[in-house]
Coordinates of C-alpha atoms in Angstrom, one line a residue:
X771 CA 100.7 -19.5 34.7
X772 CA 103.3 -21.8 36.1
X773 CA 104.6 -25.1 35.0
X774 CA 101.9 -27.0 37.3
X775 CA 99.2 -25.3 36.3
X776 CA 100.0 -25.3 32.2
X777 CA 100.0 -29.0 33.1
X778 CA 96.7 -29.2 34.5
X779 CA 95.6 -27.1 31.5
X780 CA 97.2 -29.5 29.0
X781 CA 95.4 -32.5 30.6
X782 CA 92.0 -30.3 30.1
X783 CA 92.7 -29.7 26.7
X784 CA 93.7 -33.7 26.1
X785 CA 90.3 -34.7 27.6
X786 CA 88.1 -32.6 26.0
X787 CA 89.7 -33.5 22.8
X788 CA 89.3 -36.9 23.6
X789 CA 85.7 -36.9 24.4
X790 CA 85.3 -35.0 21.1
X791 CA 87.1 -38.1 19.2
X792 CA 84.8 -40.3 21.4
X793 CA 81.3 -38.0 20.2
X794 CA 82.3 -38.5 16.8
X795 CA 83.4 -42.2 16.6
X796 CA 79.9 -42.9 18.0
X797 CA 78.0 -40.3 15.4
X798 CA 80.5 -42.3 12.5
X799 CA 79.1 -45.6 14.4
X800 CA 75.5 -44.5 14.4
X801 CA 75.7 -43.5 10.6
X802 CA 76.5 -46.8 9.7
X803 CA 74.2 -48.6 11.5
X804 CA 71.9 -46.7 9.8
X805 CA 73.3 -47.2 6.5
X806 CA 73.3 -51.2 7.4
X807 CA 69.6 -51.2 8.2
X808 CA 69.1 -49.4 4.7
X809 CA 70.6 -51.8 3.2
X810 CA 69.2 -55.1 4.7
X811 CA 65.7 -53.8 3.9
X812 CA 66.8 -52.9 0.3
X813 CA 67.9 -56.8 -0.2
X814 CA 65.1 -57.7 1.5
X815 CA 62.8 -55.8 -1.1
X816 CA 64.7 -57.1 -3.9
X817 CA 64.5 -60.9 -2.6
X818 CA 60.4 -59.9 -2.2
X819 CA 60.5 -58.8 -5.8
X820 CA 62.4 -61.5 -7.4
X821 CA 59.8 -63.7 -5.8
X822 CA 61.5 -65.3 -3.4
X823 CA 60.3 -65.8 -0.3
X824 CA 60.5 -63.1 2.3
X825 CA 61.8 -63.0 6.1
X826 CA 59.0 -62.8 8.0
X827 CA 59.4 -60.3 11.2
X828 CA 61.7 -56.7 11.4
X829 CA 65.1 -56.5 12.4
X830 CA 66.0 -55.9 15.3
X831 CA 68.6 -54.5 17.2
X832 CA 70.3 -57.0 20.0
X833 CA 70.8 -55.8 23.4
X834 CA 72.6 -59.1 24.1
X835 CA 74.8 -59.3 21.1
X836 CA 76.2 -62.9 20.1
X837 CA 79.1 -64.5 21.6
X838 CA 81.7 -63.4 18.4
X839 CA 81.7 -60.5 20.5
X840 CA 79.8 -57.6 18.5
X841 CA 77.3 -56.0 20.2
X842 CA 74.9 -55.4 16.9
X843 CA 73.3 -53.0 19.3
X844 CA 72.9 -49.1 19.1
X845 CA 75.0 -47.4 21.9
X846 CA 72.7 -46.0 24.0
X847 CA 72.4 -42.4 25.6
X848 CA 73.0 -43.4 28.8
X849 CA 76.0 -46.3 28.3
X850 CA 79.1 -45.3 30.3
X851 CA 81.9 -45.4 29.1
X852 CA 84.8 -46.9 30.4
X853 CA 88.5 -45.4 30.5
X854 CA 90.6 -48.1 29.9
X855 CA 93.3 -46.7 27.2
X856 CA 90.6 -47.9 24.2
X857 CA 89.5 -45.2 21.9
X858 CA 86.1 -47.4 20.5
X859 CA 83.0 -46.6 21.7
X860 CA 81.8 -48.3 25.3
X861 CA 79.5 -51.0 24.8
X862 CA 76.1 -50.7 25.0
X863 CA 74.2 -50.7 28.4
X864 CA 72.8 -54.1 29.0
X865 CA 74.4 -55.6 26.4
X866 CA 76.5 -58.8 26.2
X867 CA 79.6 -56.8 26.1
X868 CA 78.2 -53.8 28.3
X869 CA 77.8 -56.7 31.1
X870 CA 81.2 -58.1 30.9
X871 CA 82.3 -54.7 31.1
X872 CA 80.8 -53.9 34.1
X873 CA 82.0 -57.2 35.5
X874 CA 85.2 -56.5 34.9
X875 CA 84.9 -53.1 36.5
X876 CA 83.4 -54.7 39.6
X877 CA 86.1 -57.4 40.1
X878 CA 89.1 -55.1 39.8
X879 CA 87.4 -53.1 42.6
X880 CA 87.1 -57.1 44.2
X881 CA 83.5 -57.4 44.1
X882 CA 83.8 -60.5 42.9
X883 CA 80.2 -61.8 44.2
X884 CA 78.3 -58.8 42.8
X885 CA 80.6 -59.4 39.3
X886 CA 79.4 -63.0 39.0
X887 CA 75.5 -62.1 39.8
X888 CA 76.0 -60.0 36.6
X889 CA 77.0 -62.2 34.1
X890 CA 74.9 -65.3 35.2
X891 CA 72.2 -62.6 33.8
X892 CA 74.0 -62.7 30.2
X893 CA 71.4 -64.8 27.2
X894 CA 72.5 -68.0 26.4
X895 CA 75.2 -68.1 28.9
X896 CA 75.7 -72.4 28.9
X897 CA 77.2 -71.6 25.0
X898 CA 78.9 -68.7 25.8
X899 CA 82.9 -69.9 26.8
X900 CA 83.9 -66.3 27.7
X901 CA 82.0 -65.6 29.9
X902 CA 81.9 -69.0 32.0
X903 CA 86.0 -68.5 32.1
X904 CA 84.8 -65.1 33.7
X905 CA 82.7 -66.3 36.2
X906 CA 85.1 -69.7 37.3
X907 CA 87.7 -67.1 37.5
X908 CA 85.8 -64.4 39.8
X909 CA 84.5 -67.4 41.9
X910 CA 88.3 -68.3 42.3
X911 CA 89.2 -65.3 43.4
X912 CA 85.9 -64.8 45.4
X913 CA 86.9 -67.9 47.7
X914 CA 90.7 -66.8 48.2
X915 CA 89.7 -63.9 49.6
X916 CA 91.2 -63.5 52.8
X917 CA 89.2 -61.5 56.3
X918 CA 90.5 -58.0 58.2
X919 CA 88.9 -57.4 61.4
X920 CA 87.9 -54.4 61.8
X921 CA 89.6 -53.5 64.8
X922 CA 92.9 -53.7 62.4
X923 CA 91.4 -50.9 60.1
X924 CA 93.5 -47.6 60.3
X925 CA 91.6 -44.2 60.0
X926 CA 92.7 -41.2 58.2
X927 CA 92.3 -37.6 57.5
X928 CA 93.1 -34.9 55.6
X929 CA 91.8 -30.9 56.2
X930 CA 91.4 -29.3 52.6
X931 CA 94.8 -29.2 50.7
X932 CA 97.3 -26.3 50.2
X933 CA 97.4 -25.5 46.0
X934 CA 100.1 -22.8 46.6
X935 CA 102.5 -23.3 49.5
X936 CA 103.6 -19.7 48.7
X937 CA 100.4 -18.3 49.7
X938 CA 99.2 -21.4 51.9
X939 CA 102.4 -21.1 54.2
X940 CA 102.5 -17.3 54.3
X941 CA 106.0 -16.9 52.1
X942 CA 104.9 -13.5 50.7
X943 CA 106.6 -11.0 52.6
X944 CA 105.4 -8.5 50.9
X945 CA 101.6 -9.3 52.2
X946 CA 100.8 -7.1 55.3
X947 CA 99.2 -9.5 57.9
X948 CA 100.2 -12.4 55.7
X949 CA 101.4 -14.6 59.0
X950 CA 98.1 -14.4 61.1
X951 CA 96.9 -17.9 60.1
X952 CA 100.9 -19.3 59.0
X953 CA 100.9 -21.8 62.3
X954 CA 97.5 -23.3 61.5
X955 CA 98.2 -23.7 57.8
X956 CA 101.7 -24.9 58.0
X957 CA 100.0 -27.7 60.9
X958 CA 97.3 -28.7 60.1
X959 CA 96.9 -28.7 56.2
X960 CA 98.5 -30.8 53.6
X961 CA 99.7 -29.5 49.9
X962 CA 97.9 -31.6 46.3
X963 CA 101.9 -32.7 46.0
X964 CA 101.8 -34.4 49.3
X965 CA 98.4 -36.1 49.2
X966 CA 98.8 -37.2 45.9
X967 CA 102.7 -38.8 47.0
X968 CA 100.8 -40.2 50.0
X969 CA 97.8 -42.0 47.8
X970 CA 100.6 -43.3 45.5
X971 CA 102.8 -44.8 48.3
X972 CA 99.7 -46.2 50.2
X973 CA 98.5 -47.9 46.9
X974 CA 101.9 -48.7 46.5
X975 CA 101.9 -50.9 49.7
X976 CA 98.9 -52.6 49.2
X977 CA 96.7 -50.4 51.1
X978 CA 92.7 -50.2 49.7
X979 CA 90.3 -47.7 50.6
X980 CA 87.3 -49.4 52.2
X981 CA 84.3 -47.0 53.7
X982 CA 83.4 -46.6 57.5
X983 CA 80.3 -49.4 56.7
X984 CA 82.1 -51.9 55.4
X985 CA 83.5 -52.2 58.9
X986 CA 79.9 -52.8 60.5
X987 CA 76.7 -54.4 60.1
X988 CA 73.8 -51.9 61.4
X989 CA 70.7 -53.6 62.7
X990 CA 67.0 -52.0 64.0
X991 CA 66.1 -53.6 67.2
X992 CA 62.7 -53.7 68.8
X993 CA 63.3 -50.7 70.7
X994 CA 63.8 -48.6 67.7
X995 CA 67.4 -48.3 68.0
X996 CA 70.2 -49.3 65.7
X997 CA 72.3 -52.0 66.8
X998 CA 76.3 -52.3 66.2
X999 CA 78.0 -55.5 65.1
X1000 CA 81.8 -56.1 63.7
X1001 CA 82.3 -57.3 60.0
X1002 CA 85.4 -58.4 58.6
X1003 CA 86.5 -56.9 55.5
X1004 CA 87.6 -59.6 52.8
X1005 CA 90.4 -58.8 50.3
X1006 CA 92.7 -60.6 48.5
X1007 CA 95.9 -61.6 50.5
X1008 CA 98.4 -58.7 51.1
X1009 CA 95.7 -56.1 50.5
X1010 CA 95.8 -53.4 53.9
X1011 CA 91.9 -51.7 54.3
X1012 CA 91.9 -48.5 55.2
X1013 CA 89.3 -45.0 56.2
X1014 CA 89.7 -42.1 54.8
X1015 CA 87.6 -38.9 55.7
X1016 CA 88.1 -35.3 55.3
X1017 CA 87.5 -32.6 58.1
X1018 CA 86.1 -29.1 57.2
X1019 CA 84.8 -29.3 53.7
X1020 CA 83.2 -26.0 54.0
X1021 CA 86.1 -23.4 52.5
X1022 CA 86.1 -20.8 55.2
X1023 CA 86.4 -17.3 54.7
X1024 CA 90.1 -18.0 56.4
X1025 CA 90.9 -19.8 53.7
X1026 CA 90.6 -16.9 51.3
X1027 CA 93.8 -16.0 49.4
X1028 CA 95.9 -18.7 51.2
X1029 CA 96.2 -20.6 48.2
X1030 CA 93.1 -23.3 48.8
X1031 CA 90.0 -24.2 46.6
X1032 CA 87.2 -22.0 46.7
X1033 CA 84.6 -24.2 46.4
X1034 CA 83.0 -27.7 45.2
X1035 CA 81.1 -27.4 42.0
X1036 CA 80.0 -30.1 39.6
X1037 CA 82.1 -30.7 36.5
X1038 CA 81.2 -30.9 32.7
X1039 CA 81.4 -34.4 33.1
X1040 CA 79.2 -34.4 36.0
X1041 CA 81.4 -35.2 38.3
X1042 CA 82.8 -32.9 41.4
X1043 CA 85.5 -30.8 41.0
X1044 CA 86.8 -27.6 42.0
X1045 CA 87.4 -24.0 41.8
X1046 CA 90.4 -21.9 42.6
X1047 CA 91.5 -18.5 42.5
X1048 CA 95.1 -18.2 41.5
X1049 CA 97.2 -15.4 43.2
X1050 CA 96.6 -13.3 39.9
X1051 CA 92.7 -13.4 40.6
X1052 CA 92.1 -15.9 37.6
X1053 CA 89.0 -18.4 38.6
X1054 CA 90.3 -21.8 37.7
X1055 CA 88.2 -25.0 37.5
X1056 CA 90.0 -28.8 38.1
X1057 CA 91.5 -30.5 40.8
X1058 CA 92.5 -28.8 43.6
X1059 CA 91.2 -30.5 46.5
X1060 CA 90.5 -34.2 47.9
X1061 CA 87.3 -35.3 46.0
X1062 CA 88.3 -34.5 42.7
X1063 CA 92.4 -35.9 43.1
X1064 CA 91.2 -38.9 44.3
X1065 CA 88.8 -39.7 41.4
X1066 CA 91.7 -38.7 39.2
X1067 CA 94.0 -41.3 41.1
X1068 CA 90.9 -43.9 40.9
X1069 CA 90.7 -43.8 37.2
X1070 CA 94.5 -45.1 37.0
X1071 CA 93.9 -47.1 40.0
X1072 CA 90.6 -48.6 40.3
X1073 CA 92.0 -51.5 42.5
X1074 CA 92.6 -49.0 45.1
X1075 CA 89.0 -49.1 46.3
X1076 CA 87.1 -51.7 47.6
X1077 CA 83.4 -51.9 46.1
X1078 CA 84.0 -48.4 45.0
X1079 CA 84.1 -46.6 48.3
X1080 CA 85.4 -43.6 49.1
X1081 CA 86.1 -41.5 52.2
X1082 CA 83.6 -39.5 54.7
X1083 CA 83.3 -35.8 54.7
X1084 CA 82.9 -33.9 57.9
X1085 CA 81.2 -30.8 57.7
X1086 CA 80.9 -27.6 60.2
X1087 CA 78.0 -24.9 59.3
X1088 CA 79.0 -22.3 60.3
X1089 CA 80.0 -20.8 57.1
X1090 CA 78.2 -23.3 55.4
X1091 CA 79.2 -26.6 53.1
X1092 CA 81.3 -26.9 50.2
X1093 CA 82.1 -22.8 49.6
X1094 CA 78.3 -22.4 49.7
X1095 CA 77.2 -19.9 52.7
X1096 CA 73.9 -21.9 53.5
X1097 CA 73.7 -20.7 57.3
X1098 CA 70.6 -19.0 58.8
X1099 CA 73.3 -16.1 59.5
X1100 CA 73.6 -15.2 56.2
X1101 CA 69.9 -15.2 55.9
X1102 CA 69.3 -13.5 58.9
X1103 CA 72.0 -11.0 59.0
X1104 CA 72.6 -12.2 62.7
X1105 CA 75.5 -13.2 64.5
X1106 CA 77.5 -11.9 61.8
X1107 CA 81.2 -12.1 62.0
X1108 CA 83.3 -9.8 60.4
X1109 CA 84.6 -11.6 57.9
X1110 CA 81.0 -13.1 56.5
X1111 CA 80.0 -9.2 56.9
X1112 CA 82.9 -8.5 54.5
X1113 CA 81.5 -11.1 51.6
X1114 CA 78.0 -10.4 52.2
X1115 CA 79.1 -6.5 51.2
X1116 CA 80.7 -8.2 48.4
X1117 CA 77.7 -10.4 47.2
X1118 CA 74.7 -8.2 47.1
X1119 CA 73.1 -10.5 44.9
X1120 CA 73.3 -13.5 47.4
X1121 CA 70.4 -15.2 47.5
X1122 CA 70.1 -17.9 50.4
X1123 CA 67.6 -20.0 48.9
X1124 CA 69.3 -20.1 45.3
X1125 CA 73.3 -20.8 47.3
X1126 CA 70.9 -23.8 49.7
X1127 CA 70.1 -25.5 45.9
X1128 CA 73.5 -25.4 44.7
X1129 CA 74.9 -26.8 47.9
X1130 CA 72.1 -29.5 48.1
X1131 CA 73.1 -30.1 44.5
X1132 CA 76.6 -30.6 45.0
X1133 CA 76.1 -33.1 47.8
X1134 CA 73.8 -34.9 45.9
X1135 CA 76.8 -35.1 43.0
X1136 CA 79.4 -36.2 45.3
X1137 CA 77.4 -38.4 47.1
X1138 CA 76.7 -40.3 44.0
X1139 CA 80.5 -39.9 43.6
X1140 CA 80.9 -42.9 46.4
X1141 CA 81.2 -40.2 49.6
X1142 CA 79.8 -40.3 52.9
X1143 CA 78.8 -37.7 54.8
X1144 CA 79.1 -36.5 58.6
X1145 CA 78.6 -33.7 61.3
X1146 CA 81.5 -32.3 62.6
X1147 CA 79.3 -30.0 64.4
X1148 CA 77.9 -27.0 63.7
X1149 CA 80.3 -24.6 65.6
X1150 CA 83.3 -27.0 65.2
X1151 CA 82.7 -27.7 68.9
X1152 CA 85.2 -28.8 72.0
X1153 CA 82.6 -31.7 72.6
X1154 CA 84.1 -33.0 75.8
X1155 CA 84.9 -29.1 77.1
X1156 CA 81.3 -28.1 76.4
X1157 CA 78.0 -28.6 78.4
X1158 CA 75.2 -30.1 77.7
X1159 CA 73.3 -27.0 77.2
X1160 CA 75.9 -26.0 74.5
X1161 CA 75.5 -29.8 72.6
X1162 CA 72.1 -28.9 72.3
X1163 CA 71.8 -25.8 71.0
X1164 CA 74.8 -27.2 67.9
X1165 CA 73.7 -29.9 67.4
X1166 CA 70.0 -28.5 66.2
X1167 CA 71.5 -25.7 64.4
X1168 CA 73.2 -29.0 63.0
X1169 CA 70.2 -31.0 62.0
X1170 CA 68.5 -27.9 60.9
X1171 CA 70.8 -26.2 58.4
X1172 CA 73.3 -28.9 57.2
X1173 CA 72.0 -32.0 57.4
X1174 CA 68.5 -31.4 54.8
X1175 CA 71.3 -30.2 52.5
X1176 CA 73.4 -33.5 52.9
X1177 CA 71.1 -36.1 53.2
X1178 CA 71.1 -38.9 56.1
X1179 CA 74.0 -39.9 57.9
X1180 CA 74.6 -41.6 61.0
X1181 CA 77.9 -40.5 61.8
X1182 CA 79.4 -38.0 64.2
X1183 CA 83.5 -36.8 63.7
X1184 CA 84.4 -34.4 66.5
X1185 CA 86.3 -31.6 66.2
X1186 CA 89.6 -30.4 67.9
X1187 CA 90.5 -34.1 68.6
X1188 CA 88.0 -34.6 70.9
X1189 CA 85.7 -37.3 72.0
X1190 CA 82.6 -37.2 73.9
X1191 CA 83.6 -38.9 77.1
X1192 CA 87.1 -39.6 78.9
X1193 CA 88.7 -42.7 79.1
X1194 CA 87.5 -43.8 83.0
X1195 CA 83.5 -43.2 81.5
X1196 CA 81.4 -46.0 80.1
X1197 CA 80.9 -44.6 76.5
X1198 CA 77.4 -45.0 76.2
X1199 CA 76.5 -44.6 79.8
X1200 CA 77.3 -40.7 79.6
X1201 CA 74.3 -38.3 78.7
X1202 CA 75.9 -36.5 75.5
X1203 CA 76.2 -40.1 74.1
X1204 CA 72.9 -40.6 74.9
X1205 CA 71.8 -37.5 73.5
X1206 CA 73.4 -37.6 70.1
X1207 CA 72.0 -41.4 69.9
X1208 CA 68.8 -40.0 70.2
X1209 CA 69.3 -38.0 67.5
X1210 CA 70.6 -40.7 64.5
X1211 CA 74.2 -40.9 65.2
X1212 CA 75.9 -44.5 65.2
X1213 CA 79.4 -43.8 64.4
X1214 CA 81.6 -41.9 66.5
X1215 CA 84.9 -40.7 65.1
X1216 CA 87.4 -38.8 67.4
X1217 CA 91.6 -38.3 66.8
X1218 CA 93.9 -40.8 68.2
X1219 CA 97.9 -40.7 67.2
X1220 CA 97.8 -45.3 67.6
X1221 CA 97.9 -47.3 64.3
X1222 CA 94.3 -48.8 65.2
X1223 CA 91.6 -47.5 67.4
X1224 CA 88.5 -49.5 67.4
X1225 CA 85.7 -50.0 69.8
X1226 CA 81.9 -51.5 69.5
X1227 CA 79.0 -51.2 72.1
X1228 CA 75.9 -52.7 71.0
X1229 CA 74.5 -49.1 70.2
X1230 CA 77.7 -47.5 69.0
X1231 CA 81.4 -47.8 66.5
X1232 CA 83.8 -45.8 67.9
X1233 CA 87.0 -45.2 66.1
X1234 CA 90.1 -42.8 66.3
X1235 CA 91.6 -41.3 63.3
X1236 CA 95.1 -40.5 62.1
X1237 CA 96.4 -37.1 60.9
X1238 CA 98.0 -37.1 58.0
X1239 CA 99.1 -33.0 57.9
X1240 CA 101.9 -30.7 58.2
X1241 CA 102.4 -31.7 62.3
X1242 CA 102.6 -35.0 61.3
X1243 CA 104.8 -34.6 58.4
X1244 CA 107.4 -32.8 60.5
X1245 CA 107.5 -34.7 63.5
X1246 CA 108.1 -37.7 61.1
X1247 CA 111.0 -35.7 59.1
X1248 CA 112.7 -33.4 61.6
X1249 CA 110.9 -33.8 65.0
X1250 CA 112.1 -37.8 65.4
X1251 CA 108.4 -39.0 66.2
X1252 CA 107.6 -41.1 62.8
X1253 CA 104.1 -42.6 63.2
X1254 CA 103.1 -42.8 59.8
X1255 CA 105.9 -45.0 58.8
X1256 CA 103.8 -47.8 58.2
X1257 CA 101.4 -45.6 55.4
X1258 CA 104.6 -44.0 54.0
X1259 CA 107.9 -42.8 53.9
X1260 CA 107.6 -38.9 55.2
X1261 CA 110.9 -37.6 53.9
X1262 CA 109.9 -38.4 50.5
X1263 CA 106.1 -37.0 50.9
X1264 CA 107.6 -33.8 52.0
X1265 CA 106.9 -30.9 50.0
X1266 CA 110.0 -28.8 49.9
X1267 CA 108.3 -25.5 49.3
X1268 CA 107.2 -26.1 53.4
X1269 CA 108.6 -23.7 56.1
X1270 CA 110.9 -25.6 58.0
X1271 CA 110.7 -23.2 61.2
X1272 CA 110.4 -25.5 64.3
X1273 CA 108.2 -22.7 65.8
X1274 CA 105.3 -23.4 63.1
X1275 CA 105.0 -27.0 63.6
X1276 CA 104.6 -26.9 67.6
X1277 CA 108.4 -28.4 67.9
X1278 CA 110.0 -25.6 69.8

């Protein structure tokens, strides 16, 4: 195990201790509640025996609490707790200090509106000082706020992210075929050292991560259609909104031993995560991709999202969605490639009905997580190369076998930097526009190098995204083409266990 890994390791070991110190500070806590109700109905007794008079009523347990700031509550089952350095039990859901709490959380993510609807539901609120200071603070903030258009929102993307750059870039010699895949990998995929470097310098700038809808306001006409209308974005002054979404989510078998995640699973803490086979064969569970690094870079850094969005996931079906092979070829045992021939022959137990439920359940988790979800069609499709024959047929394999795993979305990311239409075409005037309309999409996403591309029809959002990958990197660091210099500096995001052969980065 190397150093990174007996790191990650370390930090396992440090939270699981710590949510046993949290399990038993709240059995202590629960104890002595106990103990105190034993004992005010004991004096209560001996005041009824001494014949004096008695208390009418039971006691009861406030889920308000009082304004000296105890709770007097039990902490309930379903209270979350709240990561903010303190090693006491989180306040009880619903109560006094379990609103404020959640107040707090909302406002650093600058939902200042939603915080102050919250604590105007607080008991007694005209007595209670702390909380008015709360509220003629967030309602400060609230009108400060300054607007973004959304045609100055930048898009980014990320593929899924290279663990080892030994195996990820193709450095074992000693692997026979080792460099079939080493130009694809070394362009188009970033490492966990550079995406974290990037989040951290972005942050560092101001930048906040906003979601594709806060940039539009979706409205059902009378002909049955939704209807597409620009929203500012309002944030504090000096905050930067940005897009994040991730392309390919689905672990291909051509990932397999080049160092990636395997697949998305859902945590002990019910959360996403990951798991990863190490180049010894040892099936590791953490961080190792997007989702779960960015929740990890949330906890320190709540302010880095804006009502706590997230990114959008684009998902193929080919080989199916999150490391789960949910496709009807699988099923079938038609239109078999070789290499989903090879893991069927290594999964005679597969089951497609039982791999459909844990992918459905995994979307469901991260979905709850604060993601959004979108095609990226089924075949990872050259939409403006194909005909219209071709969009047909994908895009019902599409609706068929990935989206009832996922859920609705409205949103369409093409692959291969494509779009849909050229630029001398009307967008919606063109039939696969029309089509795809017809069929629930809204938001169309294609690849485009500029700092902002944003366009609205009445029926559509159309925006270009940025990649933030190997090509990118290089071009920035050796190549003399920087256009990422405004999210970060590239020299310093590089990882140094990259190739540096001009060859692999398309700069010949």
């Amino acid at each position: 195990m190397d150093e990174k890994e007996r790191a990650r390791a370390k930090a396992r070991a440090a939270r699981r201790r710590k949510q046993q110190m949290m399990r038993l500070r709240i059995a202590i806590l629960a104890v002595l509640i106990v103990a105190l109700v034993a004992l005010i109905l004991l004096i209560g007794k001996m005041k009824k025996d001494s014949g004096k008079p008695e208390q009418t009523g039971s006691v009861s347990v406030s889920q308000e609490g009082n304004s000296e700031g105890t709770s007097g509550g039990v902490i309930e089952s379903e209270g979350v707790p709240i990561d903010n350095g303190n090693t006491e039990p989180a306040p009880a859901a619903g109560s006094r200090e379990g609103i404020i709490a959640e107040a707090k959380a909302l406002a650093v993510q600058y939902d200042y509106q939603g915080a102050i609807d919250l604590l105007n539901t607080v008991s007694n609120i005209e007595n209670d000082s702390e909380v008015a200071g709360l509220i003629s603070e967030y309602q400060t903030a609230l009108a400060s706020l300054v607007p973004t258009s959304p045609y100055n929102v930048t898009h980014v993307f990320f593929h899924s992210l290279v663990v080892d750059p030994y195996r990820g870039f193709s450095l074992k010699d000693d692997v026979p075929g080792w460099n079939n895949a080493t130009e694809g990998f070394c362009e188009w995929m970033t490492t966990v050292d550079e995406y974290n470097r990037i989040l951290q310098q972005m942050y560092d700038r101001g930048y906040v991560l906003i979601s594709l809808y806060d940039m539009v306001e979706e409205t059902v006409g009378e002909d049955g259609l939704v209807h597409m209308t620009p929203k500012d974005i309002m944030l504090p002054e000096g905050k930067i909104p940005f897009v994040l979404s991730l392309d390919d989510l689905s672990y291909y078998h051509s990932y397999d031993g080049r160092g990636c995640a395997t697949k998305m699973i859902i945590g002990e803490d019910g959360k996403p995560t990951c798991e990863y086979v190490d180049a010894e064969g040892n099936t590791l569970v953490g961080s190792y991709d997007c989702v779960p690094l960015l929740d990890d870079f949330l906890e320190v850094h709540p302010d880095f999202s804006y009502k706590g969005a997230k990114g959008t996931i684009a998902f193929t079906g080919y080989n199916g969605i999150f490391g789960y092979r949910t496709d009807y070829c699988y099923r079938d045992r038609v239109e078999l490639t070789a290499d989903q021939e090879a893991w069927l022959a290594l999964h005679p137990e597969y089951d497609w009905n039982a791999e459909c439920e844990k992918a459905k359940a995994v979307a469901d988790c991260v979905r709850a997580d604060g993601w959004t979800f979108a095609s990226h069609t089924w075949g990872h499709m050259h939409i403006g190369d194909a005909g219209m024959d071709r969009v047909v047929a994908d895009t019902e394999k599409w609706l068929n076998y990935v989206k009832p795993l996922l859920g609705e979305c409205d949103i369409i990311i093409f692959a291969h930097g494509q779009d849909l239409a050229n630029w001398t075409e009307e967008y919606s005037s063109t039939e696969k526009f029309q089509y795809l309309k017809n069929q629930g999409f809204n938001i169309f996403c294609n690849v485009d190098s500029s700092q902002y591309f944003v366009e609205f029809g009445d029926l559509y959002m159309r925006q270009g995204r940025r990649n933030l990958d190997g090509y990118r990197l290089y071009q920035a660091v050796f190549g003399g083409d920087d256009r990422t210099s405004d999210l970060y500096d590239a020299a310093s995001v590089w990882d140094q266990n990259r190739p540096t052969n001009p060859e692999l980065y398309d700069l010949q």
